[in-house]
């Protein structure tokens, strides 16, 4: 990269405001950024810090109530804020393109993809339809879509989410833009699909020399895709620098805070727990004096940090473009800022609480296709869960991982008694509950097995106060009935989930997502459950909120010796908090074992791929790359043999296609379902390599106790 | 798609059967009452019983139903009590008259209201949007008889351009159609316009329109190619369902202008207690309702590839 070259994009002192009835909202203030040719820039920060606003400003598409107040956005030397509509139109889609968070919503549902792709070159270049078709086809092949001709003649809903996103990327690249904006392009996708898209995005800049701006809240993804990174906080950049310098030597307390929130491989729920950033992002019109991060900063110094607006300055001694916006960065002892909060005591595990034997859940569906109608074979079974075996002990955290559609949530529903199992046995606290649906269970049984849901808003009654909802649960489960006693219990629960006591009188709509999730947790724990099932409890939450909620769950569990079933697709969280892991694929348990056993060879080939797909925000951790081809098969039509055989990189032959693999026992606790003998699997290299603390450049200070 | 059509057709037949059975049960269970209606209030019970015997009314209920339904399907609905002619002789011309009215109305209303709706929904909150919305709310909220009176006052009595009644006694006349169509147009156009506006505004706020704009497509193409088709799916359904309303809901207009339409026929029959005409009209109305639902369902599916291919 040549520094003398003219930057592709040069943003100077950009201020953007939204105008609402409540007044002006200064969403972004004094934002500056340059993008050099071929460079990929990452922008990270919590939700609402202004990342998308910057992207839309670059596209000059601010909606009806947004506007650029001051500053310039120069694209190849021309100021976009001064351009006419026609000049902008010619730039959009040809020189600057954008990729969106939800590919399905971004594509027109009623136009063939052919049309939607071809119109880009047809609009911006002087070519005929045949040439445009060829170009589109070629680009689809370049983004690694199988069978481009079929996709050209499909509608968006006929493709999977990952394929749709590839089409959107192809669409963005069709006219070889100089700049590509990606706003959370993989957030809506499954981990293994995400890994494929991230690889594609990284290849693009290499292949076409396209500059990119990659927006994400996930530091791991930024690390894998970008050259330089901008950390945004409340509408401004607080730290910027190359990936190496910023990830290895972060200098802003907020950046440290972000790293402390994510479960890096060095984190450990007992020795080095997550350290959420306290408080929350101020609303744009409620920013404090001086440093915007002040109220949440551990190094805040009255009289200094709340004085004048803080300027961004160069980090002396670091790379020349490493900048930080903090008055005290030189005084702070950064070695003490490494991720990992105060160590907590590990928990003793008790006796078995939950036992699941040979549980099956089939859904009956009526096939309404012509073929089924003629053959008379209309009832089909969706095998959502197939012979699940597993158990959990008191105080233990067992994680169930797998991609969407693998049957995780079905399993949770059957356990909860929301649906009846088809076969098998579920024993909870020694009693068989597999046959008893929730309406037939005793209050005691219900209260001892509770659930925390992914979307807290869906399960809270919008018209009832928080206090009322929790009290009702307490009374219903017979924990207490005296009015004062119930009130005191609710207060204690609010303390436990770290919410102010006056939330008793609030209604759900007055709460943020993280606060609602805390209420969800409070409600689940109100009846002193022995087991709590948490179905992706933090995946809808922002990084620092997710960290806080995760820690909260861990603390309550520690206190009550609760058994926790943690359902998730995110292996880094799972590694962080679970004692044992169950890996599911298409309704089958492919591998189960303790956390260490899952993360070390022998691996099931699917586990291996999952591990490789986890983005890790640590530049010194290396990973072996394993990309899965193809899509998850339909549960209606699973492969005859090993469920994973259509995508398995280690497939050994016809036996995989035709025969269900046996469950092989590695140790007492570790089982793998695969035709490859354990000895062979034993020989594979570990997927993730975490350097020993003494080998590290940046953080020799990482406590030695971790892994 | 084929399956869908077959299935829909099946349920259409089923609905018709059920409705006709209910209809038959309501009107013809009490045989003596039927005979009373036919022979007049002063007929004696013996006379009525003889009539019943002669007309095959003493067979079991279901046999009678089957015969009745069979006749209805062949277009034989019996004799009108009021007009003393076979029902079919009055029914079809009336239906045709209403058809003509509907055709003229649709020919003007559909292009107009779709155009206005799209124009309004294209830029939510703009001047054109607010103007069109206010106008369409205004016209819809004026009752039909009010606008009919007003228009008659202006065009018939004031300017003397148009005839005040539309009974078409001297054969078909376009001039006589103008006022009824105009009144209906004023009443219904606002509804379709607002439907279209809402649908268009929603589409314009969608992410795929943002994609289209940010692809650098000319505005005209964004509207014509990306927005229109999606925006018209919802109004299409509503328009087809308007057929129903036109059949029986425009009595006010038909009465006001003495237009010999279907609604007027039904009204007269109901007032007179002309049971065979009522039966026939109800059957036709239900048939049109079911058929338009069928067309709108199939059309909706066809316009919406997400449903079409799944
Ligand atoms: N149309 C709008 N009208 C008013 N305020 C808005 C509008 N769009 C965004 N904002 C506000 O501007 C600020 C920045 O929002 P923006 O969408 O850019 O955040 P973001 O960093 O992209 O967040 P996320 O990670 O959730 O996508 C927020 O406080 C948000 O509430
Ligand atoms: S300026 Fe002060 S409050 Fe702001 S980040 Fe630095 S130390 Fe913290
Ligand atoms: S059984 Fe075969 S296809 Fe299945 S995971 Fe093992 S090697 Fe892969
Ligand atoms: Mg955003």
CSV table of N, CA, C and O in Angstrom, one decimal, chain B residues 74-129:
chain,number,residue,atom,x,y,z
B,74,UNK,N,-79.3,-25.3,-13.4
B,74,UNK,CA,-79.7,-25.1,-14.8
B,74,UNK,C,-80.3,-23.7,-15.1
B,74,UNK,O,-80.7,-23.5,-16.2
B,75,UNK,N,-80.3,-22.9,-14.1
B,75,UNK,CA,-80.8,-21.6,-14.3
B,75,UNK,C,-82.3,-21.5,-14.1
B,75,UNK,O,-82.9,-20.4,-14.4
B,76,UNK,N,-82.9,-22.5,-13.6
B,76,UNK,CA,-84.4,-22.5,-13.3
B,76,UNK,C,-84.6,-22.2,-11.9
B,76,UNK,O,-84.4,-23.1,-11.0
B,77,UNK,N,-85.0,-21.0,-11.5
B,77,UNK,CA,-85.2,-20.6,-10.1
B,77,UNK,C,-86.7,-20.6,-9.8
B,77,UNK,O,-87.0,-20.1,-8.7
B,78,UNK,N,-87.5,-21.0,-10.7
B,78,UNK,CA,-88.9,-20.9,-10.4
B,78,UNK,C,-89.5,-19.6,-10.9
B,78,UNK,O,-88.9,-18.8,-11.7
B,79,UNK,N,-90.7,-19.3,-10.5
B,79,UNK,CA,-91.6,-18.2,-11.0
B,79,UNK,C,-91.5,-17.1,-10.0
B,79,UNK,O,-91.6,-17.3,-8.8
B,80,UNK,N,-91.3,-15.9,-10.5
B,80,UNK,CA,-91.3,-14.7,-9.6
B,80,UNK,C,-92.8,-14.5,-9.1
B,80,UNK,O,-93.7,-14.5,-10.0
B,81,UNK,N,-93.0,-14.3,-7.9
B,81,UNK,CA,-94.4,-14.1,-7.4
B,81,UNK,C,-94.9,-12.7,-7.7
B,81,UNK,O,-96.0,-12.5,-8.0
B,82,UNK,N,-93.9,-11.8,-7.7
B,82,UNK,CA,-94.3,-10.4,-7.9
B,82,UNK,C,-94.5,-10.1,-9.3
B,82,UNK,O,-95.5,-9.5,-9.7
B,83,UNK,N,-93.6,-10.6,-10.2
B,83,UNK,CA,-93.6,-10.2,-11.6
B,83,UNK,C,-94.3,-11.2,-12.5
B,83,UNK,O,-94.5,-11.0,-13.6
B,84,UNK,N,-94.6,-12.4,-11.9
B,84,UNK,CA,-95.3,-13.4,-12.6
B,84,UNK,C,-94.6,-13.9,-13.8
B,84,UNK,O,-95.2,-14.2,-14.9
B,85,UNK,N,-93.3,-13.8,-13.8
B,85,UNK,CA,-92.5,-14.4,-14.9
B,85,UNK,C,-91.4,-15.3,-14.3
B,85,UNK,O,-91.1,-15.2,-13.1
B,86,UNK,N,-90.8,-16.2,-15.1
B,86,UNK,CA,-89.7,-17.0,-14.5
B,86,UNK,C,-88.6,-16.0,-14.0
B,86,UNK,O,-88.3,-15.0,-14.6
B,87,UNK,N,-88.1,-16.4,-12.8
B,87,UNK,CA,-87.1,-15.6,-12.1
B,87,UNK,C,-85.9,-15.3,-13.1
B,87,UNK,O,-85.4,-14.2,-13.1
B,88,UNK,N,-85.5,-16.3,-13.8
B,88,UNK,CA,-84.3,-16.1,-14.7
B,88,UNK,C,-84.5,-15.0,-15.7
B,88,UNK,O,-83.6,-14.3,-16.1
B,89,UNK,N,-85.8,-14.8,-16.0
B,89,UNK,CA,-86.0,-13.7,-17.0
B,89,UNK,C,-85.7,-12.3,-16.5
B,89,UNK,O,-85.3,-11.4,-17.2
B,90,UNK,N,-85.9,-12.1,-15.2
B,90,UNK,CA,-85.5,-10.8,-14.6
B,90,UNK,C,-84.1,-10.8,-14.1
B,90,UNK,O,-83.4,-9.8,-14.2
B,91,UNK,N,-83.7,-12.0,-13.6
B,91,UNK,CA,-82.4,-12.0,-13.0
B,91,UNK,C,-81.2,-11.6,-13.9
B,91,UNK,O,-80.4,-10.7,-13.6
B,92,UNK,N,-81.1,-12.3,-15.1
B,92,UNK,CA,-80.0,-12.1,-15.9
B,92,UNK,C,-79.9,-10.6,-16.5
B,92,UNK,O,-78.8,-10.0,-16.4
B,93,UNK,N,-81.0,-10.0,-16.9
B,93,UNK,CA,-80.8,-8.6,-17.4
B,93,UNK,C,-80.4,-7.7,-16.3
B,93,UNK,O,-79.5,-6.8,-16.5
B,94,UNK,N,-80.9,-8.0,-15.1
B,94,UNK,CA,-80.5,-7.1,-13.9
B,94,UNK,C,-79.0,-7.2,-13.7
B,94,UNK,O,-78.3,-6.3,-13.4
B,95,UNK,N,-78.6,-8.5,-13.7
B,95,UNK,CA,-77.2,-8.8,-13.4
B,95,UNK,C,-76.3,-8.1,-14.5
B,95,UNK,O,-75.3,-7.5,-14.2
B,96,UNK,N,-76.8,-8.2,-15.7
B,96,UNK,CA,-76.0,-7.5,-16.8
B,96,UNK,C,-76.0,-6.0,-16.6
B,96,UNK,O,-74.9,-5.4,-16.7
B,97,UNK,N,-77.1,-5.4,-16.1
B,97,UNK,CA,-77.0,-4.0,-15.9
B,97,UNK,C,-76.0,-3.6,-14.8
B,97,UNK,O,-75.2,-2.7,-14.9
B,98,UNK,N,-76.0,-4.4,-13.7
B,98,UNK,CA,-75.1,-4.1,-12.7
B,98,UNK,C,-73.7,-4.4,-13.2
B,98,UNK,O,-72.7,-3.6,-12.9
B,99,UNK,N,-73.5,-5.4,-14.1
B,99,UNK,CA,-72.2,-5.6,-14.7
B,99,UNK,C,-71.7,-4.4,-15.4
B,99,UNK,O,-70.5,-4.0,-15.3
B,100,UNK,N,-72.6,-3.8,-16.2
B,100,UNK,CA,-72.2,-2.6,-17.0
B,100,UNK,C,-71.8,-1.5,-16.1
B,100,UNK,O,-70.7,-0.9,-16.3
B,101,UNK,N,-72.6,-1.3,-15.0
B,101,UNK,CA,-72.2,-0.3,-14.1
B,101,UNK,C,-70.8,-0.5,-13.5
B,101,UNK,O,-70.0,0.4,-13.4
B,102,UNK,N,-70.6,-1.8,-13.1
B,102,UNK,CA,-69.3,-2.1,-12.5
B,102,UNK,C,-68.2,-1.9,-13.4
B,102,UNK,O,-67.1,-1.4,-13.1
B,103,UNK,N,-68.4,-2.4,-14.7
B,103,UNK,CA,-67.4,-2.3,-15.7
B,103,UNK,C,-67.0,-0.8,-15.9
B,103,UNK,O,-65.8,-0.5,-15.9
B,104,UNK,N,-68.0,0.1,-16.0
B,104,UNK,CA,-67.6,1.5,-16.2
B,104,UNK,C,-66.9,2.0,-15.0
B,104,UNK,O,-65.9,2.8,-15.1
B,105,UNK,N,-67.4,1.7,-13.8
B,105,UNK,CA,-66.8,2.2,-12.6
B,105,UNK,C,-65.4,1.7,-12.5
B,105,UNK,O,-64.5,2.5,-12.3
B,106,UNK,N,-65.1,0.4,-12.7
B,106,UNK,CA,-63.8,-0.1,-12.6
B,106,UNK,C,-62.8,0.5,-13.6
B,106,UNK,O,-61.7,0.8,-13.4
B,107,UNK,N,-63.4,0.7,-14.9
B,107,UNK,CA,-62.5,1.2,-15.9
B,107,UNK,C,-62.0,2.6,-15.5
B,107,UNK,O,-60.9,2.9,-15.9
B,108,UNK,N,-62.8,3.3,-14.8
B,108,UNK,CA,-62.3,4.7,-14.4
B,108,UNK,C,-61.5,4.6,-13.1
B,108,UNK,O,-60.5,5.2,-12.9
B,109,UNK,N,-62.1,3.9,-12.1
B,109,UNK,CA,-61.6,3.9,-10.8
B,109,UNK,C,-60.2,3.3,-10.6
B,109,UNK,O,-59.4,3.8,-10.0
B,110,UNK,N,-60.1,2.1,-11.2
B,110,UNK,CA,-58.8,1.4,-11.0
B,110,UNK,C,-57.6,2.2,-11.4
B,110,UNK,O,-56.7,2.5,-10.6
B,111,UNK,N,-57.5,2.6,-12.7
B,111,UNK,CA,-56.4,3.4,-13.0
B,111,UNK,C,-56.2,4.7,-12.2
B,111,UNK,O,-55.1,5.0,-11.7
B,112,UNK,N,-57.3,5.3,-11.9
B,112,UNK,CA,-57.3,6.6,-11.2
B,112,UNK,C,-56.8,6.4,-9.8
B,112,UNK,O,-55.8,7.0,-9.3
B,113,UNK,N,-57.4,5.4,-9.1
B,113,UNK,CA,-57.0,5.3,-7.7
B,113,UNK,C,-55.6,4.7,-7.5
B,113,UNK,O,-54.9,5.1,-6.6
B,114,UNK,N,-55.3,3.8,-8.4
B,114,UNK,CA,-53.9,3.3,-8.3
B,114,UNK,C,-52.9,4.4,-8.5
B,114,UNK,O,-51.9,4.5,-7.8
B,115,UNK,N,-53.2,5.2,-9.5
B,115,UNK,CA,-52.2,6.2,-9.8
B,115,UNK,C,-52.1,7.2,-8.7
B,115,UNK,O,-51.0,7.5,-8.2
B,116,UNK,N,-53.3,7.6,-8.1
B,116,UNK,CA,-53.2,8.6,-7.0
B,116,UNK,C,-52.6,7.9,-5.8
B,116,UNK,O,-51.8,8.6,-5.1
B,117,UNK,N,-52.9,6.7,-5.5
B,117,UNK,CA,-52.3,6.0,-4.4
B,117,UNK,C,-50.8,5.9,-4.5
B,117,UNK,O,-50.1,6.2,-3.5
B,118,UNK,N,-50.3,5.5,-5.6
B,118,UNK,CA,-48.9,5.4,-5.8
B,118,UNK,C,-48.2,6.8,-5.7
B,118,UNK,O,-47.2,6.9,-5.0
B,119,UNK,N,-48.8,7.7,-6.3
B,119,UNK,CA,-48.3,9.1,-6.2
B,119,UNK,C,-48.2,9.6,-4.8
B,119,UNK,O,-47.2,10.2,-4.4
B,120,UNK,N,-49.2,9.2,-4.0
B,120,UNK,CA,-49.2,9.7,-2.6
B,120,UNK,C,-48.2,8.9,-1.8
B,120,UNK,O,-47.4,9.5,-1.0
B,121,UNK,N,-48.1,7.6,-2.0
B,121,UNK,CA,-47.3,6.7,-1.2
B,121,UNK,C,-45.8,6.8,-1.5
B,121,UNK,O,-44.9,6.5,-0.7
B,122,UNK,N,-45.5,7.3,-2.7
B,122,UNK,CA,-44.1,7.4,-3.2
B,122,UNK,C,-43.3,8.3,-2.2
B,122,UNK,O,-42.2,8.0,-1.9
B,123,UNK,N,-43.9,9.4,-1.8
B,123,UNK,CA,-43.1,10.3,-0.9
B,123,UNK,C,-44.0,10.6,0.3
B,123,UNK,O,-44.8,11.5,0.2
B,124,UNK,N,-43.9,9.8,1.3
B,124,UNK,CA,-44.7,9.9,2.5
B,124,UNK,C,-44.5,11.3,3.1
B,124,UNK,O,-43.4,11.8,3.2
B,125,UNK,N,-45.6,11.9,3.4
B,125,UNK,CA,-45.5,13.2,4.1
B,125,UNK,C,-45.3,14.4,3.2
B,125,UNK,O,-45.3,15.5,3.6
B,126,UNK,N,-45.2,14.1,1.9
B,126,UNK,CA,-45.0,15.3,0.9
B,126,UNK,C,-46.3,16.0,0.7
B,126,UNK,O,-47.4,15.5,1.2
B,127,UNK,N,-46.2,17.1,0.0
B,127,UNK,CA,-47.5,17.8,-0.3
B,127,UNK,C,-48.5,17.0,-1.1
B,127,UNK,O,-49.6,16.9,-0.7
B,128,UNK,N,-48.0,16.3,-2.1
B,128,UNK,CA,-48.9,15.5,-2.9
B,128,UNK,C,-49.6,14.4,-2.1
B,128,UNK,O,-50.7,14.1,-2.3
B,129,UNK,N,-48.8,13.9,-1.2
B,129,UNK,CA,-49.3,12.8,-0.3
B,129,UNK,C,-50.5,13.4,0.5
B,129,UNK,O,-51.6,12.9,0.6
